[in-house]
Amino acid sequence: GAVVSQHPSWVICKSGTSVKIECRSLDFQATTMFWYRQFPKQSLMLMATSNEGSKATYEQGVEKDKFLINHASLTLSTLTVTSAHPEDSSFYICSATSSGTGAETQYFGPGTRLLVL
Amino acid sequence: RKEVEQDPGPFNVPEGATVAFNCTYSNSASQSFFWYRQDCRKEPKLLMSVYSSGNEDGRFTAQLNRASQYISLLIRDSKLSDSATYLCVVTYTGGFKTIFGAGTRLFVKA
């Protein structure tokens, strides 16, 4: 199946630091990428949908100025958590689809664990 | 009411048991349905898509009832390796909108 990578796999940072997470589709062109957040014992919550070359669409309640998303190419999307605080500590997962219409199957990256001290 | 609701679990079953998970969704415009499996501290992995006609993949059978807005997953002959959280997933808006259920935890014991 399709492969999606994320980097870094885990981050520990001080409060106030900005953290950048990369999501790459390794063997296909991802016109759409999704960013999710998952808190312990909770389900994945969609944060935003990102289409290559256009602005991301954020879900209600997600601060676009705090979670900056860039989808500059068909294989790379980045999520930057600006001025991270302890409440931002979570498991961030990206997924990608290979169809321009937002295909049915999403391929997930391995996730990035963020711990803000 | 949540858009996608699942049995809360956890389900504790012995090896070889048959176990069924249920899922209901509230948006009648929902278009595609999936079951994902998520192991502890890992990303979700697609288990199978769900079709109105029902589909089977080895020990796993998925069913969709659009009229009742209900999805099910049946696991036969449970293995220890089936222990995981099973996520019911619904998409609409041409795949751009994806809603995950909270997941049902399954523990298969020897």
Short mmCIF file of C-alpha atoms in Angstrom, two decimals:
data_model
loop_
_atom_site.label_atom_id
_atom_site.label_comp_id
_atom_site.label_asym_id
_atom_site.label_seq_id
_atom_site.Cartn_x
_atom_site.Cartn_y
_atom_site.Cartn_z
CA GLY A 1 0.00 0.00 0.00
CA ALA A 2 0.87 3.67 -0.15
CA VAL A 3 3.45 4.95 2.33
CA VAL A 4 3.24 8.15 4.32
CA SER A 5 6.03 9.28 6.61
CA GLN A 6 6.11 11.83 9.39
CA HIS A 7 9.02 13.58 10.97
CA PRO A 8 9.87 13.84 13.75
CA SER A 9 8.28 10.85 15.44
CA TRP A 10 8.40 12.57 18.82
CA VAL A 11 9.21 16.00 20.16
CA ILE A 12 9.76 17.33 23.65
CA CYS A 13 9.94 21.09 23.86
CA LYS A 14 9.61 23.99 26.23
CA SER A 15 6.48 26.07 26.43
CA GLY A 16 6.55 28.90 23.92
CA THR A 17 8.56 26.98 21.34
CA SER A 18 7.28 26.48 17.80
CA VAL A 19 7.32 22.93 16.49
CA LYS A 20 7.24 21.88 12.85
CA ILE A 21 5.98 18.47 11.78
CA GLU A 22 6.47 17.16 8.26
CA CYS A 23 4.21 14.75 6.44
CA ARG A 24 5.41 13.15 3.22
CA SER A 25 3.81 10.79 0.76
CA LEU A 26 6.67 8.58 -0.37
CA ASP A 27 5.33 6.70 -3.35
CA PHE A 28 2.37 8.70 -4.59
CA GLN A 29 1.26 12.24 -5.18
CA ALA A 30 -1.05 13.45 -2.46
CA THR A 31 -3.30 16.21 -3.63
CA THR A 32 -5.06 16.22 -0.27
CA MET A 33 -3.58 15.76 3.17
CA PHE A 34 -5.37 15.74 6.47
CA TRP A 35 -4.06 16.62 9.91
CA TYR A 36 -5.49 14.96 12.99
CA ARG A 37 -4.90 15.22 16.69
CA GLN A 38 -5.55 12.45 19.18
CA PHE A 39 -5.55 12.85 22.94
CA PRO A 40 -5.13 9.79 25.17
CA LYS A 41 -8.07 7.41 25.04
CA GLN A 42 -9.89 9.63 22.58
CA SER A 43 -10.60 9.32 18.91
CA LEU A 44 -8.82 11.13 16.13
CA MET A 45 -10.09 14.64 15.64
CA LEU A 46 -9.67 16.25 12.26
CA MET A 47 -7.87 19.57 12.58
CA ALA A 48 -7.61 20.66 8.97
CA THR A 49 -7.72 19.58 5.36
CA SER A 50 -4.89 20.67 3.14
CA ASN A 51 -4.89 20.80 -0.64
CA GLU A 52 -1.69 21.30 -2.55
CA GLY A 53 -1.17 24.91 -3.53
CA SER A 54 -4.10 26.33 -1.61
CA LYS A 55 -4.94 27.40 1.91
CA ALA A 56 -5.91 24.75 4.40
CA THR A 57 -9.48 24.38 5.57
CA TYR A 58 -9.64 24.30 9.35
CA GLU A 59 -12.24 22.56 11.46
CA GLN A 60 -14.31 24.56 13.86
CA GLY A 61 -12.43 25.34 17.03
CA VAL A 62 -8.96 24.91 15.52
CA GLU A 63 -6.95 28.11 15.56
CA LYS A 64 -5.47 28.68 12.13
CA ASP A 65 -2.93 31.15 13.47
CA LYS A 66 -1.67 28.65 15.99
CA PHE A 67 -1.59 25.61 13.74
CA LEU A 68 0.02 26.72 10.51
CA ILE A 69 -0.34 24.31 7.62
CA ASN A 70 1.61 24.47 4.39
CA HIS A 71 1.10 22.09 1.48
CA ALA A 72 3.68 23.35 -0.94
CA SER A 73 4.09 20.24 -3.05
CA LEU A 74 2.25 17.07 -3.96
CA THR A 75 4.37 15.05 -1.55
CA LEU A 76 4.84 17.33 1.44
CA SER A 77 2.64 19.06 3.97
CA THR A 78 3.85 20.68 7.16
CA LEU A 79 2.10 21.51 10.40
CA THR A 80 3.69 24.14 12.63
CA VAL A 81 2.46 24.43 16.18
CA THR A 82 3.33 28.00 17.06
CA SER A 83 4.13 28.97 20.64
CA ALA A 84 3.26 25.52 21.92
CA HIS A 85 1.81 25.14 25.38
CA PRO A 86 1.36 22.04 27.56
CA GLU A 87 -2.25 21.69 26.44
CA ASP A 88 -0.97 21.21 22.88
CA SER A 89 0.72 17.97 23.96
CA SER A 90 -0.89 15.30 21.86
CA PHE A 91 -0.43 12.72 19.12
CA TYR A 92 -0.50 14.45 15.74
CA ILE A 93 -1.21 12.26 12.72
CA CYS A 94 -1.34 13.16 9.08
CA SER A 95 -2.99 11.25 6.30
CA ALA A 96 -2.92 11.57 2.55
CA THR A 97 -5.11 10.64 -0.36
CA SER A 98 -4.02 10.12 -3.91
CA SER A 99 -7.12 11.30 -5.70
CA GLY A 100 -7.77 14.89 -6.67
CA THR A 101 -11.38 14.52 -5.58
CA GLY A 102 -10.47 13.60 -2.02
CA ALA A 103 -10.42 9.83 -2.46
CA GLU A 104 -12.03 7.44 -0.11
CA THR A 105 -8.95 5.78 1.29
CA GLN A 106 -6.61 7.72 3.51
CA TYR A 107 -3.09 6.52 4.19
CA PHE A 108 -1.85 7.52 7.60
CA GLY A 109 1.58 8.56 8.72
CA PRO A 110 3.03 6.97 11.85
CA GLY A 111 2.24 10.04 13.92
CA THR A 112 4.23 12.55 15.94
CA ARG A 113 4.06 12.63 19.70
CA LEU A 114 4.43 16.16 21.05
CA LEU A 115 5.14 16.83 24.69
CA VAL A 116 5.29 20.45 25.74
CA LEU A 117 6.83 21.05 29.13
CA ARG B 1 -25.36 13.45 19.59
CA LYS B 2 -22.04 12.42 18.06
CA GLU B 3 -21.90 12.04 14.30
CA VAL B 4 -20.45 8.56 14.60
CA GLU B 5 -21.13 6.42 17.65
CA GLN B 6 -19.63 3.08 18.55
CA ASP B 7 -20.02 0.49 21.26
CA PRO B 8 -17.81 1.82 24.06
CA GLY B 9 -16.23 -1.51 24.93
CA PRO B 10 -13.87 -2.81 26.04
CA PHE B 11 -14.66 -6.25 24.76
CA ASN B 12 -12.79 -9.02 26.56
CA VAL B 13 -13.07 -12.31 24.68
CA PRO B 14 -11.21 -15.63 24.67
CA GLU B 15 -9.28 -16.82 21.66
CA GLY B 16 -11.54 -18.40 19.09
CA ALA B 17 -14.58 -16.33 20.05
CA THR B 18 -16.75 -14.43 17.62
CA VAL B 19 -17.20 -10.76 18.42
CA ALA B 20 -19.33 -8.08 16.78
CA PHE B 21 -18.93 -4.32 16.85
CA ASN B 22 -21.66 -1.85 15.99
CA CYS B 23 -21.53 1.69 14.74
CA THR B 24 -24.24 4.23 13.93
CA TYR B 25 -23.89 7.47 12.02
CA SER B 26 -26.19 10.47 12.04
CA ASN B 27 -25.53 12.14 8.67
CA SER B 28 -27.63 10.56 5.96
CA ALA B 29 -25.39 12.21 3.37
CA SER B 30 -22.55 9.95 4.44
CA GLN B 31 -21.04 8.31 1.41
CA SER B 32 -18.28 5.91 2.32
CA PHE B 33 -17.67 3.73 5.31
CA PHE B 34 -14.63 1.99 6.69
CA TRP B 35 -13.31 0.06 9.62
CA TYR B 36 -9.81 0.98 10.77
CA ARG B 37 -7.69 -0.76 13.34
CA GLN B 38 -5.45 1.18 15.70
CA ASP B 39 -2.86 -0.46 17.91
CA CYS B 40 -1.70 1.29 21.05
CA ARG B 41 0.40 4.35 20.26
CA LYS B 42 0.25 3.67 16.53
CA GLU B 43 -1.50 5.23 13.58
CA PRO B 44 -4.81 3.81 12.31
CA LYS B 45 -4.60 1.26 9.56
CA LEU B 46 -7.37 0.47 7.13
CA LEU B 47 -8.98 -2.86 7.92
CA MET B 48 -11.69 -2.88 5.31
CA SER B 49 -14.20 -0.81 3.43
CA VAL B 50 -17.88 -1.39 4.05
CA TYR B 51 -20.39 -1.86 1.25
CA SER B 52 -24.15 -2.12 1.22
CA SER B 53 -23.91 -5.64 -0.12
CA GLY B 54 -21.68 -6.63 2.77
CA ASN B 55 -18.13 -7.76 2.36
CA GLU B 56 -15.89 -10.37 3.85
CA ASP B 57 -12.15 -10.59 4.21
CA GLY B 58 -11.04 -13.80 5.83
CA ARG B 59 -12.30 -13.80 9.40
CA PHE B 60 -13.72 -10.29 9.11
CA THR B 61 -17.18 -9.42 7.80
CA ALA B 62 -18.52 -5.90 7.46
CA GLN B 63 -22.11 -4.89 6.89
CA LEU B 64 -23.78 -1.59 6.06
CA ASN B 65 -27.44 -0.75 6.50
CA ARG B 66 -28.09 2.65 4.96
CA ALA B 67 -31.75 2.72 5.97
CA SER B 68 -30.85 2.32 9.63
CA GLN B 69 -27.55 4.19 9.28
CA TYR B 70 -25.78 1.31 10.89
CA ILE B 71 -22.45 -0.41 10.29
CA SER B 72 -21.14 -3.59 11.83
CA LEU B 73 -17.92 -5.57 11.98
CA LEU B 74 -17.85 -9.25 12.82
CA ILE B 75 -14.64 -11.01 13.76
CA ARG B 76 -14.69 -14.80 13.78
CA ASP B 77 -12.18 -17.10 15.45
CA SER B 78 -10.52 -14.25 17.34
CA LYS B 79 -6.73 -14.28 17.62
CA LEU B 80 -4.55 -12.68 20.25
CA SER B 81 -3.25 -10.41 17.52
CA ASP B 82 -6.74 -9.01 16.97
CA SER B 83 -6.42 -7.08 20.23
CA ALA B 84 -6.63 -3.42 19.23
CA THR B 85 -9.01 -0.51 19.00
CA TYR B 86 -11.41 -0.66 16.07
CA LEU B 87 -12.49 2.63 14.59
CA CYS B 88 -15.63 3.18 12.58
CA VAL B 89 -15.04 5.84 9.93
CA VAL B 90 -17.53 7.71 7.80
CA THR B 91 -16.77 10.09 4.97
CA TYR B 92 -18.85 12.47 2.89
CA THR B 93 -18.46 15.54 0.77
CA GLY B 94 -16.62 13.52 -1.82
CA GLY B 95 -14.19 12.18 0.74
CA PHE B 96 -13.09 15.53 2.07
CA LYS B 97 -14.99 15.18 5.33
CA THR B 98 -13.99 12.28 7.53
CA ILE B 99 -15.48 11.48 10.90
CA PHE B 100 -13.95 8.89 13.21
CA GLY B 101 -15.85 7.06 15.87
CA ALA B 102 -14.32 6.99 19.34
CA GLY B 103 -13.29 3.39 18.83
CA THR B 104 -14.03 0.11 20.51
CA ARG B 105 -11.26 -1.64 22.36
CA LEU B 106 -10.92 -5.38 21.95
CA PHE B 107 -8.86 -7.62 24.20
CA VAL B 108 -8.45 -11.23 23.11
CA LYS B 109 -7.15 -13.49 25.84
CA ALA B 110 -5.51 -16.88 25.68
#
